[in-house]
Amino acid sequence: TRGGVALAGQGFGQQVWMYHTTDITSAPLAANYFTDAARLGVRPGDVFFIVEQGTTVGSSQMLRIAVVSSVSSAGAAFSTATVIQGTS
C-alpha cells in the first residue's frame, strides 16, 4: 500500500474491497452475487472483506474474507478454499 491505498497487483488482482450488508446468510459468497464486479474492475485474486450484521447488536456481526477466483459479465465468484469467517 502507499498512503493507505491498496495498489493493484500485476494482472491478477490484489485489490481490497469492503462490503457491508444485513444479509447474514451465505448468499454474498455465491457466484454472481456481485453482478457489477466486472464493471467495477474486480479481478481474480482480489480480496473481499464482507461484514454481515443482522441487527444493531454488536454480537450479530460476522466477518467473511474471501478471494475472487473468477469474474465474468454475470459477476464474480469466490474460491471456496479461501473463505475465512468469524463472529463476534
mmCIF file of C-alpha atoms in Angstrom:
data_model
loop_
_atom_site.group_PDB
_atom_site.id
_atom_site.type_symbol
_atom_site.label_atom_id
_atom_site.label_comp_id
_atom_site.label_asym_id
_atom_site.label_seq_id
_atom_site.Cartn_x
_atom_site.Cartn_y
_atom_site.Cartn_z
ATOM 1 C CA THR A 1 0.000 0.000 0.000
ATOM 2 C CA ARG A 2 1.005 3.584 -0.481
ATOM 3 C CA GLY A 3 -0.608 6.322 1.561
ATOM 4 C CA GLY A 4 -3.222 3.916 2.908
ATOM 5 C CA VAL A 5 -4.467 2.931 -0.558
ATOM 6 C CA ALA A 6 -4.187 -0.677 -1.707
ATOM 7 C CA LEU A 7 -2.414 -0.950 -5.047
ATOM 8 C CA ALA A 8 -3.440 -3.370 -7.791
ATOM 9 C CA GLY A 9 -1.273 -6.406 -8.458
ATOM 10 C CA GLN A 10 0.362 -7.302 -11.731
ATOM 11 C CA GLY A 11 -2.546 -8.525 -13.832
ATOM 12 C CA PHE A 12 -4.029 -10.795 -11.179
ATOM 13 C CA GLY A 13 -5.851 -8.555 -8.772
ATOM 14 C CA GLN A 14 -4.834 -7.960 -5.180
ATOM 15 C CA GLN A 15 -7.211 -5.077 -4.671
ATOM 16 C CA VAL A 16 -9.165 -4.993 -1.425
ATOM 17 C CA TRP A 17 -12.920 -4.490 -1.393
ATOM 18 C CA MET A 18 -15.180 -3.821 1.604
ATOM 19 C CA TYR A 19 -18.875 -4.712 1.623
ATOM 20 C CA HIS A 20 -21.362 -4.267 4.461
ATOM 21 C CA THR A 21 -24.751 -5.971 4.382
ATOM 22 C CA THR A 22 -27.654 -7.000 6.578
ATOM 23 C CA ASP A 23 -27.787 -10.291 4.644
ATOM 24 C CA ILE A 24 -26.419 -12.730 7.243
ATOM 25 C CA THR A 25 -26.757 -15.777 5.008
ATOM 26 C CA SER A 26 -24.021 -17.252 2.843
ATOM 27 C CA ALA A 27 -25.599 -15.559 -0.216
ATOM 28 C CA PRO A 28 -22.841 -12.897 -0.532
ATOM 29 C CA LEU A 29 -20.391 -15.753 -1.150
ATOM 30 C CA ALA A 30 -22.469 -17.171 -4.003
ATOM 31 C CA ALA A 31 -21.283 -16.814 -7.579
ATOM 32 C CA ASN A 32 -22.614 -13.682 -9.279
ATOM 33 C CA TYR A 33 -23.923 -12.074 -6.062
ATOM 34 C CA PHE A 34 -21.806 -9.069 -7.070
ATOM 35 C CA THR A 35 -23.286 -8.655 -10.544
ATOM 36 C CA ASP A 36 -21.399 -5.432 -11.302
ATOM 37 C CA ALA A 37 -17.974 -6.836 -10.409
ATOM 38 C CA ALA A 38 -16.531 -6.591 -13.929
ATOM 39 C CA ARG A 39 -17.759 -3.016 -14.368
ATOM 40 C CA LEU A 40 -16.182 -2.049 -11.030
ATOM 41 C CA GLY A 41 -12.836 -3.577 -12.007
ATOM 42 C CA VAL A 42 -12.858 -6.632 -9.733
ATOM 43 C CA ARG A 43 -10.287 -9.222 -10.831
ATOM 44 C CA PRO A 44 -9.274 -12.745 -9.819
ATOM 45 C CA GLY A 45 -7.022 -12.530 -6.777
ATOM 46 C CA ASP A 46 -8.841 -9.537 -5.286
ATOM 47 C CA VAL A 47 -9.806 -9.844 -1.615
ATOM 48 C CA PHE A 48 -13.279 -9.067 -0.249
ATOM 49 C CA PHE A 49 -13.977 -8.215 3.389
ATOM 50 C CA ILE A 50 -17.699 -8.837 3.849
ATOM 51 C CA VAL A 51 -19.237 -7.573 7.088
ATOM 52 C CA GLU A 52 -22.671 -9.045 7.751
ATOM 53 C CA GLN A 53 -24.787 -7.564 10.523
ATOM 54 C CA GLY A 54 -28.296 -8.818 11.216
ATOM 55 C CA THR A 55 -29.248 -6.294 13.911
ATOM 56 C CA THR A 56 -27.812 -3.280 15.717
ATOM 57 C CA VAL A 57 -26.463 -5.632 18.411
ATOM 58 C CA GLY A 58 -22.701 -5.947 18.032
ATOM 59 C CA SER A 59 -22.786 -9.700 18.579
ATOM 60 C CA SER A 60 -24.836 -10.121 15.400
ATOM 61 C CA GLN A 61 -21.843 -9.243 13.211
ATOM 62 C CA MET A 62 -19.941 -11.702 11.062
ATOM 63 C CA LEU A 63 -16.782 -11.021 9.075
ATOM 64 C CA ARG A 64 -16.009 -13.074 5.986
ATOM 65 C CA ILE A 65 -12.816 -12.750 3.987
ATOM 66 C CA ALA A 66 -12.841 -14.242 0.516
ATOM 67 C CA VAL A 67 -10.600 -14.279 -2.568
ATOM 68 C CA VAL A 68 -12.094 -13.806 -6.031
ATOM 69 C CA SER A 69 -11.486 -16.838 -8.254
ATOM 70 C CA SER A 70 -13.144 -15.575 -11.446
ATOM 71 C CA VAL A 71 -15.017 -12.636 -12.935
ATOM 72 C CA SER A 72 -17.435 -12.712 -15.867
ATOM 73 C CA SER A 73 -20.100 -10.426 -17.296
ATOM 74 C CA ALA A 74 -22.520 -12.147 -14.884
ATOM 75 C CA GLY A 75 -20.474 -11.293 -11.785
ATOM 76 C CA ALA A 76 -17.696 -12.514 -9.501
ATOM 77 C CA ALA A 77 -17.119 -15.915 -7.926
ATOM 78 C CA PHE A 78 -15.075 -16.657 -4.824
ATOM 79 C CA SER A 79 -12.709 -19.542 -4.231
ATOM 80 C CA THR A 80 -14.291 -21.863 -1.667
ATOM 81 C CA ALA A 81 -10.835 -22.723 -0.370
ATOM 82 C CA THR A 82 -10.112 -19.140 0.675
ATOM 83 C CA VAL A 83 -13.158 -18.141 2.722
ATOM 84 C CA ILE A 84 -12.363 -17.210 6.320
ATOM 85 C CA GLN A 85 -15.125 -16.228 8.685
ATOM 86 C CA GLY A 86 -15.688 -15.346 12.301
ATOM 87 C CA THR A 87 -18.423 -13.992 14.517
ATOM 88 C CA SER A 88 -18.296 -11.567 17.391
#
